[in-house]
Short mmCIF file of C-alpha atoms in Angstrom, two decimals:
data_model
loop_
_atom_site.label_atom_id
_atom_site.label_comp_id
_atom_site.label_asym_id
_atom_site.label_seq_id
_atom_site.Cartn_x
_atom_site.Cartn_y
_atom_site.Cartn_z
CA MET J 1 15.51 6.36 6.80
CA SER J 2 13.26 3.29 6.82
CA SER J 3 14.03 -0.19 5.53
CA PRO J 4 14.65 -1.16 2.02
CA MET J 5 12.97 -4.07 2.20
CA LYS J 6 9.33 -3.95 -0.86
CA PHE J 7 6.02 -4.34 -1.13
CA HIS J 8 3.07 -5.18 -2.68
CA ALA J 9 -0.25 -4.91 -2.91
CA ASP J 10 -2.04 -8.87 -2.96
CA PRO J 11 -2.95 -9.69 -6.07
CA ASN J 12 -6.20 -10.77 -5.28
CA LEU J 13 -7.95 -7.67 -4.00
CA ILE J 14 -9.18 -5.61 -7.04
CA LEU J 15 -9.89 -2.69 -7.57
CA ARG J 16 -12.69 -0.34 -7.85
CA GLU J 17 -13.66 3.68 -8.31
CA ILE J 18 -17.93 3.61 -7.63
CA ALA J 19 -19.07 7.08 -6.85
CA GLY J 20 -16.12 8.40 -6.15
CA GLU J 21 -14.52 5.91 -3.75
CA ALA J 22 -12.25 3.19 -3.30
CA LEU J 23 -12.69 0.29 -2.65
CA LEU J 24 -10.70 -2.78 -2.54
CA ILE J 25 -13.11 -6.39 -3.26
CA PRO J 26 -11.04 -9.44 -1.68
CA VAL J 27 -11.12 -12.61 -4.25
CA GLY J 28 -9.44 -15.87 -4.33
CA GLU J 29 -7.68 -17.39 -1.08
CA THR J 30 -8.50 -13.46 -0.16
CA ALA J 31 -11.82 -13.55 0.46
CA LEU J 32 -11.79 -16.53 3.00
CA ARG J 33 -9.66 -14.44 4.96
CA ILE J 34 -11.35 -10.89 4.62
CA HIS J 35 -15.21 -11.06 4.31
CA GLY J 36 -16.30 -7.37 2.77
CA MET J 37 -14.66 -4.59 1.30
CA ILE J 38 -12.00 -2.09 1.76
CA SER J 39 -12.35 1.42 1.68
CA LEU J 40 -9.40 3.70 0.54
CA THR J 41 -9.31 7.53 1.17
CA GLU J 42 -7.72 9.52 -1.45
CA SER J 43 -4.44 9.18 -0.44
CA GLY J 44 -3.74 4.84 0.36
CA LEU J 45 -5.37 4.60 -2.61
CA MET J 46 -2.22 5.99 -4.82
CA LEU J 47 -0.39 4.50 -2.12
CA TRP J 48 -2.17 0.91 -3.32
CA LYS J 49 -2.11 1.85 -7.43
CA GLN J 50 1.88 1.73 -6.41
CA LEU J 51 2.13 -0.47 -4.46
CA GLN J 52 1.18 -2.77 -7.72
CA THR J 53 5.14 -3.38 -8.36
CA PRO J 54 6.57 -3.45 -6.03
CA CYS J 55 8.47 -0.51 -4.08
CA THR J 56 10.50 0.70 -0.71
CA GLU J 57 8.85 2.65 2.12
CA ASP J 58 10.91 5.61 0.76
CA ASP J 59 9.46 5.02 -2.55
CA LEU J 60 5.70 5.40 -0.69
CA ILE J 61 6.32 8.64 1.53
CA ARG J 62 7.96 10.25 -1.75
CA CYS J 63 5.34 9.54 -3.20
CA ILE J 64 3.10 11.07 -0.47
CA LEU J 65 5.97 14.34 -0.80
CA HIS J 66 5.04 14.98 -4.30
CA GLU J 67 1.84 14.70 -4.05
CA TYR J 68 0.71 16.05 -1.48
CA ASP J 69 2.99 19.88 0.18
CA THR J 70 3.30 18.20 3.72
CA ASP J 71 6.91 17.50 5.54
CA SER J 72 8.73 14.50 5.82
CA LYS J 73 8.33 12.98 8.98
CA THR J 74 4.26 13.91 8.76
CA ALA J 75 4.98 11.79 5.17
CA ALA J 76 6.79 9.22 6.93
CA ALA J 77 4.36 8.79 9.73
CA ASP J 78 1.98 8.49 7.10
CA VAL J 79 2.89 5.62 5.02
CA ARG J 80 3.91 3.61 7.87
CA THR J 81 0.67 3.44 9.26
CA PHE J 82 -0.61 2.88 5.60
CA ILE J 83 2.17 0.36 5.87
CA ASP J 84 0.88 -1.58 9.29
CA LYS J 85 -2.35 -1.58 8.65
CA MET J 86 -2.24 -3.04 4.90
CA ASN J 87 0.02 -5.57 7.36
CA THR J 88 -2.39 -6.18 10.19
CA LEU J 89 -5.09 -7.06 7.62
CA GLY J 90 -2.48 -9.22 5.48
CA ILE J 91 -3.08 -7.79 2.21
CA LEU J 92 0.83 -5.93 1.76
CA LEU J 93 3.11 -8.37 0.91
CA GLN J 94 6.78 -8.61 1.12
CA ASP J 95 9.73 -9.48 -1.85
CA GLU J 96 11.88 -11.32 -0.23
CA ASN J 97 14.79 -11.70 -1.76
CA GLU J 98 15.33 -7.96 -2.57
CA GLU J 99 18.99 -7.63 -2.54
CA THR J 100 19.74 -4.04 -1.24
CA GLU J 101 22.93 -1.71 -3.00
#
């Protein structure tokens, strides 16, 4: 499966649900890098909420599999795409000192 690296959401983004749309609003130092809001899909919102506490890619995949009627290959690809997009924006933090079991 994926690596045991844990990820968590940048705390300098405030989640607001406005008129049925989930938006991430940058504050603090993050607002200096990101101008505007980030819109999340339904599954992106679910993953972002999971990322409020550190979790692995496998944790996120299990979350998708639990919530949606999909196969593990599709769930893994969707989670990888989400992580890649969040990393590109610089809003997904990695826990550096995680010990592997």
